Each structure stands twice: as C-alpha cells, then as structure tokens.
Amino acid sequence: MHLTLQEAFGWTNSHLFEFFAGEVRWGIPDPHNDYGHQPMDARKARLCDIVRETGAKTIHYLYDFGDSWDHVIKLEKWFQNTTTEGLPLLLEATGRCPPEDVGGASGYAEYLDAISDPTHPEHEQMRLWGPEQFDPNVVDRKALEAAVNALSEIWKPRRRTIRSK
C-alpha cells in the first residue's frame, strides 16, 4: 500500500513511513529505533490481513516523520473473494501533491505563497528549488495512472510452466 500511495501522490519514496490502526503499527523496523516502539514489518503485511486482524475501518498513514504528512484512509466497502488482478489502480486524482521536503503543511503554505508572489523575498529561491512550473491545481493524471498501473505489472502473479519428459 505504501508504494501505491507513493506513486499515486507522485512522491519519491525517500522517507520513512508508518501505518497504524488502533494500537498496531506497521512500517520498516529499525534496530536503532529509540522512539519507544518498533513497528511490525510492513513489507510482510497485506491490507486484507490488517483489516481482518484489527477490524479497522480507518487506517492512518504517516509519511516523512520530519514533515509529518498524516493521511487518513477509510475503508468504505470490503469485497470477499475478489481478485487482485489489475490492482492497484488509480480511480481519481485531484490537485498536485506537495513537493518532497517542503516542510510539512506549514512549509507547503509558505512555499505556495513564495512561488505565487514575484515580490516575495524567497520567490526566486523557491521557484528554483521546487518542481518546474509548480501549480497545486494541475495534476498529471496520466503520469500518476501509469505509475500506479506499473505496480500491477510488478505484482502480477507469475504462472509456472511445468515441463515433462
């Protein structure tokens, strides 16, 4: 799910992340973690298992512990015995995701102020730092859709061929 969200948001998967539902957390375990908790390994967890084990209808996704992008994922409907072929897929995209390392919600607001006002003291610096011609209202849906669809190819079940003599 983390990689799907990264592709759908247009981010670069360059920061730590955690999912949590209730008291249970999933992420990348770190033997040097001194935050008081060690998450379960997200690379070994599947969304369907998380939902079954926790009964969660809401899952939080925290990306980039410095910028603290906190997302709420709400499970609207669960279908039993559904094929995963062709998944994941992008259903909808609205607006452009903030650039990586922009400084969280407050840094993003400051960034938008600076790039939209040529008289802002940091206008030129922020314009050069961020993506070229950044417009928060314009999303490249085709690029995001292609990136998410590429994941369905990577995760496609492989068929084995058995040869007999």
C-alpha positions as a Markdown table, in Angstrom:
| # | Residue | x | y | z |
|---|---|---|---|---|
| 1 | Met | 0.0 | 0.0 | 0.0 |
| 2 | His | 2.9 | 2.4 | 0.8 |
| 3 | Leu | 4.3 | 2.1 | -2.7 |
| 4 | Thr | 0.8 | 2.5 | -4.2 |
| 5 | Leu | 0.3 | 5.7 | -2.3 |
| 6 | Gln | 3.8 | 7.0 | -3.2 |
| 7 | Glu | 3.0 | 6.5 | -6.9 |
| 8 | Ala | -0.5 | 8.0 | -6.7 |
| 9 | Phe | 0.9 | 11.1 | -4.9 |
| 10 | Gly | 3.8 | 11.4 | -7.2 |
| 11 | Trp | 6.3 | 11.3 | -4.3 |
| 12 | Thr | 9.7 | 9.6 | -4.4 |
| 13 | Asn | 9.6 | 7.1 | -1.5 |
| 14 | Ser | 12.6 | 8.8 | 0.1 |
| 15 | His | 11.4 | 8.9 | 3.7 |
| 16 | Leu | 10.3 | 6.6 | 6.5 |
| 17 | Phe | 6.6 | 5.8 | 6.9 |
| 18 | Glu | 4.2 | 4.0 | 9.2 |
| 19 | Phe | 0.6 | 2.8 | 9.0 |
| 20 | Phe | -1.4 | 2.4 | 12.2 |
| 21 | Ala | -4.8 | 1.1 | 13.1 |
| 22 | Gly | -5.7 | 1.3 | 16.8 |
| 23 | Glu | -2.6 | 0.3 | 18.8 |
| 24 | Val | -0.9 | -1.6 | 16.0 |
| 25 | Arg | 1.8 | 0.0 | 13.8 |
| 26 | Trp | 3.4 | -1.2 | 10.5 |
| 27 | Gly | 6.5 | 0.3 | 9.0 |
| 28 | Ile | 10.1 | -0.7 | 8.4 |
| 29 | Pro | 11.6 | -2.0 | 11.6 |
| 30 | Asp | 14.8 | -0.2 | 12.6 |
| 31 | Pro | 17.2 | -1.8 | 15.1 |
| 32 | His | 18.4 | 1.7 | 16.1 |
| 33 | Asn | 14.9 | 3.0 | 16.8 |
| 34 | Asp | 14.8 | 4.9 | 20.1 |
| 35 | Tyr | 11.2 | 6.1 | 19.8 |
| 36 | Gly | 9.8 | 3.5 | 22.2 |
| 37 | His | 8.0 | 1.3 | 19.7 |
| 38 | Gln | 9.1 | -1.0 | 16.9 |
| 39 | Pro | 6.5 | -1.3 | 14.1 |
| 40 | Met | 5.5 | -4.6 | 12.6 |
| 41 | Asp | 7.2 | -5.1 | 9.2 |
| 42 | Ala | 5.0 | -3.5 | 6.6 |
| 43 | Arg | 6.8 | -5.4 | 3.8 |
| 44 | Lys | 5.2 | -8.6 | 5.2 |
| 45 | Ala | 1.7 | -7.2 | 5.8 |
| 46 | Arg | -1.2 | -7.2 | 3.4 |
| 47 | Leu | -4.1 | -4.8 | 3.6 |
| 48 | Cys | -6.6 | -7.6 | 3.9 |
| 49 | Asp | -4.7 | -9.1 | 6.8 |
| 50 | Ile | -4.6 | -5.8 | 8.6 |
| 51 | Val | -8.3 | -5.3 | 8.2 |
| 52 | Arg | -9.1 | -8.9 | 9.3 |
| 53 | Glu | -6.7 | -8.8 | 12.3 |
| 54 | Thr | -7.6 | -5.3 | 13.6 |
| 55 | Gly | -11.2 | -4.9 | 12.3 |
| 56 | Ala | -10.1 | -1.4 | 11.3 |
| 57 | Lys | -12.2 | 0.7 | 9.1 |
| 58 | Thr | -9.8 | 3.6 | 9.3 |
| 59 | Ile | -6.0 | 3.3 | 8.9 |
| 60 | His | -3.6 | 6.2 | 9.3 |
| 61 | Tyr | -0.6 | 6.6 | 7.0 |
| 62 | Leu | 2.3 | 8.8 | 8.2 |
| 63 | Tyr | 4.9 | 9.6 | 5.7 |
| 64 | Asp | 8.1 | 11.6 | 6.3 |
| 65 | Phe | 8.5 | 11.8 | 10.1 |
| 66 | Gly | 10.1 | 15.2 | 9.7 |
| 67 | Asp | 7.4 | 16.8 | 7.5 |
| 68 | Ser | 4.7 | 14.6 | 9.2 |
| 69 | Trp | 2.3 | 14.0 | 6.3 |
| 70 | Asp | -0.6 | 12.3 | 8.1 |
| 71 | His | -3.2 | 10.7 | 5.9 |
| 72 | Val | -6.5 | 9.0 | 6.9 |
| 73 | Ile | -7.5 | 6.0 | 4.8 |
| 74 | Lys | -11.1 | 5.0 | 5.2 |
| 75 | Leu | -12.3 | 1.6 | 4.2 |
| 76 | Glu | -15.7 | 2.1 | 2.5 |
| 77 | Lys | -16.5 | -1.3 | 1.3 |
| 78 | Trp | -14.9 | -4.7 | 1.6 |
| 79 | Phe | -15.5 | -7.4 | -1.1 |
| 80 | Gln | -14.8 | -11.1 | -0.2 |
| 81 | Asn | -13.0 | -13.3 | -2.7 |
| 82 | Thr | -12.1 | -10.5 | -5.0 |
| 83 | Thr | -9.3 | -11.0 | -7.5 |
| 84 | Thr | -6.3 | -8.7 | -7.2 |
| 85 | Glu | -5.5 | -8.9 | -10.9 |
| 86 | Gly | -5.1 | -5.5 | -12.4 |
| 87 | Leu | -4.7 | -3.9 | -9.0 |
| 88 | Pro | -3.8 | -1.3 | -7.8 |
| 89 | Leu | -5.4 | 1.2 | -10.0 |
| 90 | Leu | -5.9 | 5.0 | -9.8 |
| 91 | Leu | -9.6 | 5.9 | -9.6 |
| 92 | Glu | -9.4 | 9.6 | -9.2 |
| 93 | Ala | -6.8 | 12.4 | -8.9 |
| 94 | Thr | -7.4 | 15.9 | -7.7 |
| 95 | Gly | -4.7 | 18.6 | -7.2 |
| 96 | Arg | -1.0 | 18.1 | -7.2 |
| 97 | Cys | 0.8 | 16.7 | -4.2 |
| 98 | Pro | 3.3 | 18.9 | -2.3 |
| 99 | Pro | 6.9 | 18.5 | -3.3 |
| 100 | Glu | 9.1 | 16.3 | -1.1 |
| 101 | Asp | 10.9 | 18.0 | 1.8 |
| 102 | Val | 8.8 | 21.2 | 1.6 |
| 103 | Gly | 8.5 | 21.3 | 5.4 |
| 104 | Gly | 5.1 | 19.8 | 6.1 |
| 105 | Ala | 1.8 | 21.6 | 5.9 |
| 106 | Ser | 3.1 | 25.0 | 7.1 |
| 107 | Gly | 6.2 | 24.7 | 4.8 |
| 108 | Tyr | 3.9 | 23.9 | 1.9 |
| 109 | Ala | 1.8 | 27.0 | 2.6 |
| 110 | Glu | 4.9 | 29.2 | 2.8 |
| 111 | Tyr | 6.2 | 27.6 | -0.5 |
| 112 | Leu | 2.9 | 28.3 | -2.3 |
| 113 | Asp | 3.0 | 31.9 | -1.0 |
| 114 | Ala | 6.6 | 32.4 | -2.2 |
| 115 | Ile | 6.1 | 30.9 | -5.7 |
| 116 | Ser | 2.9 | 32.8 | -6.4 |
| 117 | Asp | 4.2 | 36.2 | -5.5 |
| 118 | Pro | 7.1 | 37.6 | -7.6 |
| 119 | Thr | 7.7 | 40.2 | -4.9 |
| 120 | His | 8.1 | 37.7 | -2.1 |
| 121 | Pro | 11.7 | 37.7 | -0.8 |
| 122 | Glu | 12.1 | 33.9 | -1.3 |
| 123 | His | 10.2 | 33.8 | -4.7 |
| 124 | Glu | 13.2 | 33.1 | -6.9 |
| 125 | Gln | 14.9 | 30.7 | -4.4 |
| 126 | Met | 11.6 | 28.6 | -4.0 |
| 127 | Arg | 10.9 | 28.7 | -7.7 |
| 128 | Leu | 14.3 | 27.2 | -8.4 |
| 129 | Trp | 14.2 | 24.8 | -5.5 |
| 130 | Gly | 10.8 | 23.2 | -6.4 |
| 131 | Pro | 9.5 | 21.4 | -9.4 |
| 132 | Glu | 9.4 | 23.4 | -12.6 |
| 133 | Gln | 6.2 | 25.5 | -13.1 |
| 134 | Phe | 4.6 | 24.0 | -10.0 |
| 135 | Asp | 0.8 | 24.5 | -9.9 |
| 136 | Pro | -1.0 | 22.9 | -7.0 |
| 137 | Asn | -4.2 | 22.7 | -9.0 |
| 138 | Val | -2.8 | 20.9 | -12.0 |
| 139 | Val | -2.2 | 17.1 | -11.7 |
| 140 | Asp | -0.6 | 14.9 | -14.4 |
| 141 | Arg | -3.2 | 12.2 | -14.1 |
| 142 | Lys | -1.8 | 10.2 | -17.0 |
| 143 | Ala | 1.6 | 10.0 | -15.4 |
| 144 | Leu | 0.2 | 9.1 | -12.0 |
| 145 | Glu | -2.1 | 6.5 | -13.5 |
| 146 | Ala | 0.9 | 5.0 | -15.5 |
| 147 | Ala | 3.0 | 4.8 | -12.3 |
| 148 | Val | 0.2 | 3.1 | -10.3 |
| 149 | Asn | -0.6 | 0.7 | -13.2 |
| 150 | Ala | 3.1 | -0.3 | -13.4 |
| 151 | Leu | 2.7 | -1.7 | -9.9 |
| 152 | Ser | 0.0 | -4.1 | -11.1 |
| 153 | Glu | 2.5 | -5.5 | -13.6 |
| 154 | Ile | 5.2 | -5.9 | -11.0 |
| 155 | Trp | 2.9 | -7.7 | -8.6 |
| 156 | Lys | 1.1 | -9.8 | -11.2 |
| 157 | Pro | 1.0 | -13.4 | -10.1 |
| 158 | Arg | 3.6 | -15.5 | -12.0 |
| 159 | Arg | 2.4 | -18.6 | -13.7 |
| 160 | Arg | 4.7 | -21.6 | -13.6 |
| 161 | Thr | 5.3 | -23.8 | -16.6 |
| 162 | Ile | 6.0 | -27.5 | -15.7 |
| 163 | Arg | 7.7 | -29.5 | -18.4 |
| 164 | Ser | 7.5 | -33.2 | -18.6 |
| 165 | Lys | 9.8 | -35.5 | -20.5 |
